[in-house]
PDB file of C-alpha atoms and ligand atoms in Angstrom:
ATOM      1  CA  MET A   1       0.000   0.000   0.000  1.00  0.00           C
ATOM      2  CA  ASP A   2       1.886   3.031  -1.298  1.00  0.00           C
ATOM      3  CA  ASP A   3      -0.026   5.598   0.747  1.00  0.00           C
ATOM      4  CA  CYS A   4       0.109   3.711   4.052  1.00  0.00           C
ATOM      5  CA  ILE A   5       2.427   5.317   6.628  1.00  0.00           C
ATOM      6  CA  PHE A   6       3.250   2.013   8.283  1.00  0.00           C
ATOM      7  CA  CYS A   7       3.971   0.275   4.963  1.00  0.00           C
ATOM      8  CA  GLN A   8       6.355   3.145   4.224  1.00  0.00           C
ATOM      9  CA  ILE A   9       8.051   2.529   7.587  1.00  0.00           C
ATOM     10  CA  VAL A  10       8.367  -1.182   6.721  1.00  0.00           C
ATOM     11  CA  ALA A  11       9.886  -0.226   3.353  1.00  0.00           C
ATOM     12  CA  GLY A  12      12.335   2.160   5.043  1.00  0.00           C
ATOM     13  CA  ASP A  13      10.895   5.167   3.197  1.00  0.00           C
ATOM     14  CA  ILE A  14       9.850   6.875   6.458  1.00  0.00           C
ATOM     15  CA  PRO A  15      12.203   6.779   9.448  1.00  0.00           C
ATOM     16  CA  ALA A  16      11.122   5.088  12.659  1.00  0.00           C
ATOM     17  CA  ARG A  17      12.756   4.085  15.914  1.00  0.00           C
ATOM     18  CA  VAL A  18      12.630   0.341  15.264  1.00  0.00           C
ATOM     19  CA  VAL A  19      12.956  -1.788  18.398  1.00  0.00           C
ATOM     20  CA  TYR A  20      12.226  -5.249  16.974  1.00  0.00           C
ATOM     21  CA  GLU A  21      12.097  -6.975  13.602  1.00  0.00           C
ATOM     22  CA  ASP A  22      11.558 -10.510  12.379  1.00  0.00           C
ATOM     23  CA  GLU A  23      10.404 -11.977   9.090  1.00  0.00           C
ATOM     24  CA  ASP A  24       6.749 -11.045   9.599  1.00  0.00           C
ATOM     25  CA  VAL A  25       6.707  -8.327  12.241  1.00  0.00           C
ATOM     26  CA  LEU A  26       8.107  -4.863  12.907  1.00  0.00           C
ATOM     27  CA  ALA A  27       7.900  -2.896  16.156  1.00  0.00           C
ATOM     28  CA  PHE A  28       8.815   0.748  16.596  1.00  0.00           C
ATOM     29  CA  LEU A  29       8.251   3.610  19.002  1.00  0.00           C
ATOM     30  CA  ASP A  30       5.033   5.585  18.594  1.00  0.00           C
ATOM     31  CA  ALA A  31       5.801   9.054  17.218  1.00  0.00           C
ATOM     32  CA  ASN A  32       3.328  10.641  19.663  1.00  0.00           C
ATOM     33  CA  PRO A  33       3.794   8.471  22.728  1.00  0.00           C
ATOM     34  CA  LEU A  34       1.172   8.213  25.460  1.00  0.00           C
ATOM     35  CA  ALA A  35       3.991   7.175  27.783  1.00  0.00           C
ATOM     36  CA  PRO A  36       7.747   6.675  27.507  1.00  0.00           C
ATOM     37  CA  GLY A  37       8.326   3.414  25.642  1.00  0.00           C
ATOM     38  CA  HIS A  38       4.922   3.441  23.866  1.00  0.00           C
ATOM     39  CA  THR A  39       5.543   0.862  21.145  1.00  0.00           C
ATOM     40  CA  LEU A  40       3.587  -0.198  18.072  1.00  0.00           C
ATOM     41  CA  VAL A  41       3.744  -3.783  16.790  1.00  0.00           C
ATOM     42  CA  ILE A  42       2.663  -4.432  13.195  1.00  0.00           C
ATOM     43  CA  PRO A  43       2.600  -7.203  10.625  1.00  0.00           C
ATOM     44  CA  LYS A  44       4.942  -6.198   7.791  1.00  0.00           C
ATOM     45  CA  THR A  45       2.233  -6.992   5.266  1.00  0.00           C
ATOM     46  CA  HIS A  46      -0.612  -4.514   4.956  1.00  0.00           C
ATOM     47  CA  TYR A  47      -3.871  -5.629   6.563  1.00  0.00           C
ATOM     48  CA  GLU A  48      -6.334  -3.049   7.756  1.00  0.00           C
ATOM     49  CA  THR A  49      -8.030  -4.849  10.642  1.00  0.00           C
ATOM     50  CA  LEU A  50      -7.460  -8.015  12.651  1.00  0.00           C
ATOM     51  CA  ASP A  51     -10.085 -10.048  10.782  1.00  0.00           C
ATOM     52  CA  GLU A  52      -8.034  -9.623   7.593  1.00  0.00           C
ATOM     53  CA  VAL A  53      -4.815 -10.978   9.130  1.00  0.00           C
ATOM     54  CA  PRO A  54      -4.148 -14.628   8.227  1.00  0.00           C
ATOM     55  CA  PRO A  55      -3.344 -17.000  11.107  1.00  0.00           C
ATOM     56  CA  GLU A  56       0.436 -17.148  10.745  1.00  0.00           C
ATOM     57  CA  PRO A  57       1.274 -13.432  10.675  1.00  0.00           C
ATOM     58  CA  GLY A  58      -1.375 -12.948  13.352  1.00  0.00           C
ATOM     59  CA  GLU A  59       0.327 -15.471  15.594  1.00  0.00           C
ATOM     60  CA  MET A  60       3.716 -13.871  14.935  1.00  0.00           C
ATOM     61  CA  MET A  61       2.368 -10.422  15.768  1.00  0.00           C
ATOM     62  CA  PHE A  62       0.810 -11.529  19.051  1.00  0.00           C
ATOM     63  CA  ALA A  63       3.962 -13.492  19.886  1.00  0.00           C
ATOM     64  CA  ALA A  64       5.991 -10.320  19.357  1.00  0.00           C
ATOM     65  CA  VAL A  65       3.627  -8.339  21.603  1.00  0.00           C
ATOM     66  CA  HIS A  66       4.026 -11.022  24.267  1.00  0.00           C
ATOM     67  CA  TYR A  67       7.810 -11.064  23.868  1.00  0.00           C
ATOM     68  CA  LEU A  68       8.255  -7.291  23.815  1.00  0.00           C
ATOM     69  CA  THR A  69       5.914  -6.245  26.618  1.00  0.00           C
ATOM     70  CA  PRO A  70       8.231  -7.106  29.535  1.00  0.00           C
ATOM     71  CA  ILE A  71      11.220  -5.786  27.600  1.00  0.00           C
ATOM     72  CA  VAL A  72       9.512  -2.420  27.024  1.00  0.00           C
ATOM     73  CA  GLU A  73       8.333  -2.279  30.640  1.00  0.00           C
ATOM     74  CA  ASP A  74      11.859  -2.957  31.918  1.00  0.00           C
ATOM     75  CA  ALA A  75      13.367  -0.367  29.566  1.00  0.00           C
ATOM     76  CA  VAL A  76      11.297   2.436  31.102  1.00  0.00           C
ATOM     77  CA  ASP A  77      10.985   0.951  34.593  1.00  0.00           C
ATOM     78  CA  ALA A  78       7.197   0.760  34.224  1.00  0.00           C
ATOM     79  CA  ASP A  79       4.860  -0.680  36.849  1.00  0.00           C
ATOM     80  CA  GLY A  80       2.584  -2.263  34.239  1.00  0.00           C
ATOM     81  CA  SER A  81       1.236  -1.727  30.754  1.00  0.00           C
ATOM     82  CA  ASN A  82      -1.903  -1.607  28.675  1.00  0.00           C
ATOM     83  CA  ILE A  83      -1.915  -3.683  25.493  1.00  0.00           C
ATOM     84  CA  GLY A  84      -4.511  -2.772  22.920  1.00  0.00           C
ATOM     85  CA  PHE A  85      -5.622  -2.663  19.333  1.00  0.00           C
ATOM     86  CA  ASN A  86      -7.868   0.082  18.015  1.00  0.00           C
ATOM     87  CA  ASN A  87      -9.491  -2.385  15.630  1.00  0.00           C
ATOM     88  CA  GLY A  88     -11.495  -0.465  13.053  1.00  0.00           C
ATOM     89  CA  ALA A  89     -12.451   3.183  12.736  1.00  0.00           C
ATOM     90  CA  ALA A  90     -15.361   2.754  15.186  1.00  0.00           C
ATOM     91  CA  ALA A  91     -12.795   1.726  17.798  1.00  0.00           C
ATOM     92  CA  GLY A  92     -10.608   4.758  17.130  1.00  0.00           C
ATOM     93  CA  GLN A  93      -8.188   3.269  14.596  1.00  0.00           C
ATOM     94  CA  GLU A  94      -6.574   6.108  12.664  1.00  0.00           C
ATOM     95  CA  VAL A  95      -3.778   4.350  10.799  1.00  0.00           C
ATOM     96  CA  PRO A  96      -5.447   1.662   8.654  1.00  0.00           C
ATOM     97  CA  HIS A  97      -2.644  -0.890   9.045  1.00  0.00           C
ATOM     98  CA  VAL A  98      -3.165  -3.318  11.953  1.00  0.00           C
ATOM     99  CA  HIS A  99      -1.057  -2.380  14.957  1.00  0.00           C
ATOM    100  CA  GLY A 100      -0.899  -3.326  18.604  1.00  0.00           C
ATOM    101  CA  HIS A 101      -0.086  -0.663  21.177  1.00  0.00           C
ATOM    102  CA  ILE A 102       2.148  -1.453  24.141  1.00  0.00           C
ATOM    103  CA  VAL A 103       1.612   1.479  26.533  1.00  0.00           C
ATOM    104  CA  PRO A 104       3.760   1.387  29.667  1.00  0.00           C
ATOM    105  CA  ARG A 105       1.944   2.446  32.831  1.00  0.00           C
ATOM    106  CA  PHE A 106       3.150   3.919  36.087  1.00  0.00           C
ATOM    107  CA  GLU A 107       1.555   3.900  39.533  1.00  0.00           C
ATOM    108  CA  ASP A 108       1.027   7.659  39.547  1.00  0.00           C
ATOM    109  CA  ASP A 109       0.412   8.361  35.844  1.00  0.00           C
ATOM    110  CA  GLY A 110      -3.218   9.423  36.289  1.00  0.00           C
ATOM    111  CA  GLY A 111      -4.373   7.206  33.409  1.00  0.00           C
ATOM    112  CA  SER A 112      -7.308   4.816  33.202  1.00  0.00           C
ATOM    113  CA  PRO A 113      -7.779   1.073  32.800  1.00  0.00           C
ATOM    114  CA  ILE A 114      -8.772  -0.368  29.433  1.00  0.00           C
ATOM    115  CA  HIS A 115     -12.380  -0.399  30.705  1.00  0.00           C
ATOM    116  CA  ALA A 116     -12.469   3.328  30.007  1.00  0.00           C
ATOM    117  CA  VAL A 117     -12.269   2.956  26.227  1.00  0.00           C
ATOM    118  CA  ALA A 118     -15.860   1.935  25.440  1.00  0.00           C
ATOM    119  CA  GLY A 119     -19.078   3.989  25.595  1.00  0.00           C
ATOM    120  CA  SER A 120     -21.992   3.307  27.953  1.00  0.00           C
ATOM    121  CA  PRO A 121     -21.822  -0.267  29.300  1.00  0.00           C
ATOM    122  CA  PRO A 122     -24.849  -2.387  28.254  1.00  0.00           C
ATOM    123  CA  ASP A 123     -27.286  -3.690  30.873  1.00  0.00           C
ATOM    124  CA  LEU A 124     -27.488  -7.377  29.903  1.00  0.00           C
ATOM    125  CA  ASP A 125     -29.493  -9.923  31.899  1.00  0.00           C
ATOM    126  CA  ASP A 126     -28.398 -13.531  32.463  1.00  0.00           C
ATOM    127  CA  ASP A 127     -30.384 -14.883  29.498  1.00  0.00           C
ATOM    128  CA  GLU A 128     -28.836 -12.370  27.158  1.00  0.00           C
ATOM    129  CA  LEU A 129     -25.351 -13.146  28.480  1.00  0.00           C
ATOM    130  CA  ASP A 130     -25.999 -16.895  28.081  1.00  0.00           C
ATOM    131  CA  ALA A 131     -27.186 -16.397  24.499  1.00  0.00           C
ATOM    132  CA  LEU A 132     -24.175 -14.255  23.640  1.00  0.00           C
ATOM    133  CA  ALA A 133     -21.761 -16.775  25.144  1.00  0.00           C
ATOM    134  CA  ASP A 134     -23.451 -19.577  23.153  1.00  0.00           C
ATOM    135  CA  ASP A 135     -23.262 -17.620  19.896  1.00  0.00           C
ATOM    136  CA  ILE A 136     -19.587 -16.800  20.330  1.00  0.00           C
ATOM    137  CA  ALA A 137     -18.662 -20.306  21.499  1.00  0.00           C
ATOM    138  CA  ASP A 138     -20.523 -21.841  18.525  1.00  0.00           C
ATOM    139  CA  ALA A 139     -18.697 -19.543  16.105  1.00  0.00           C
ATOM    140  CA  ALA A 140     -15.337 -20.244  17.756  1.00  0.00           C
ATOM    141  CA  GLY A 141     -15.786 -24.001  17.395  1.00  0.00           C
ATOM    142  CA  ASP A 142     -14.296 -26.806  19.476  1.00  0.00           C
ATOM    143  CA  HIS A 143     -10.594 -26.411  20.251  1.00  0.00           C
ATOM    144  CA  THR A 144     -10.276 -28.735  23.214  1.00  0.00           C
ATOM    145  CA  PRO A 145      -7.435 -31.269  22.893  1.00  0.00           C
ATOM    146  CA  ASP A 146      -8.365 -34.805  21.746  1.00  0.00           C
TER     147      ASP A 146
HETATM  148  P1  LIG B 201      -4.402   4.286  16.074  1.00  0.00           P
HETATM  149  O1  LIG B 201      -5.315   5.356  16.589  1.00  0.00           O
HETATM  150  O2  LIG B 201      -4.540   4.093  14.594  1.00  0.00           O
HETATM  151  O3  LIG B 201      -4.529   2.998  16.848  1.00  0.00           O
HETATM  152  O4  LIG B 201      -2.951   4.791  16.419  1.00  0.00           O
HETATM  153  C1  LIG B 201      -2.010   5.155  15.463  1.00  0.00           C
HETATM  154  C2  LIG B 201      -0.744   5.495  16.206  1.00  0.00           C
HETATM  155  O5  LIG B 201       0.276   5.680  15.247  1.00  0.00           O
HETATM  156  C3  LIG B 201      -0.839   6.788  17.014  1.00  0.00           C
HETATM  157  O6  LIG B 201      -0.541   6.490  18.378  1.00  0.00           O
HETATM  158  C4  LIG B 201       0.182   7.702  16.371  1.00  0.00           C
HETATM  159  O7  LIG B 201       0.886   8.473  17.318  1.00  0.00           O
HETATM  160  C5  LIG B 201       1.104   6.738  15.649  1.00  0.00           C
HETATM  161  N1  LIG B 201       1.695   7.257  14.434  1.00  0.00           N
HETATM  162  C6  LIG B 201       1.040   7.908  13.442  1.00  0.00           C
HETATM  163  N2  LIG B 201       1.904   8.205  12.440  1.00  0.00           N
HETATM  164  C7  LIG B 201       3.114   7.727  12.829  1.00  0.00           C
HETATM  165  C8  LIG B 201       4.406   7.728  12.208  1.00  0.00           C
HETATM  166  O8  LIG B 201       4.605   8.227  11.102  1.00  0.00           O
HETATM  167  N3  LIG B 201       5.412   7.133  12.894  1.00  0.00           N
HETATM  168  C9  LIG B 201       5.219   6.550  14.116  1.00  0.00           C
HETATM  169  N4  LIG B 201       6.286   6.002  14.715  1.00  0.00           N
HETATM  170  N5  LIG B 201       4.018   6.536  14.733  1.00  0.00           N
HETATM  171  C10 LIG B 201       2.978   7.127  14.090  1.00  0.00           C
HETATM  172 ZN1  LIG B 202       0.183  -0.588   5.433  1.00  0.00          ZN
END
């Protein structure tokens, strides 16, 4: 994608402070960090949202998030971190190339938990929760070991 900022970073056409690279994944510091060490983790191939990412690059991306999170936290002496994807414009995604945010957090940073990102919480009764769980479990299929 020629006009994608993150594809241009992957291609080396736009500079970035790269902190990690493997065959499928690149990670670099966010240019407008919410905290010191704020890192973005992307698949090198252009996919807009998570549903478009095939299994293998998806697994590599999440593996890199898992690998990098404690490294980023240690680098800035953080007390914790929020890990998140703004997945789709409705969720606040501005750069249309899938990316995970690793945002280091500090005891006294005045920030909020990830619960603060959504709008008004729904008031769902037990039947509605049961039906939702059934729908999602049916769609997810059976992954228990044989
Ligand atoms: P989104 O809202 O799409 O999840 O977040 C996009 C993130 O990309 C923002 O946190 C923004 O600061 C970051 N960003 C946007 N353009 C650039 C850029 O050219 N370089 C880097 N390193 N980060 C960028
Ligand atoms: Zn892209």
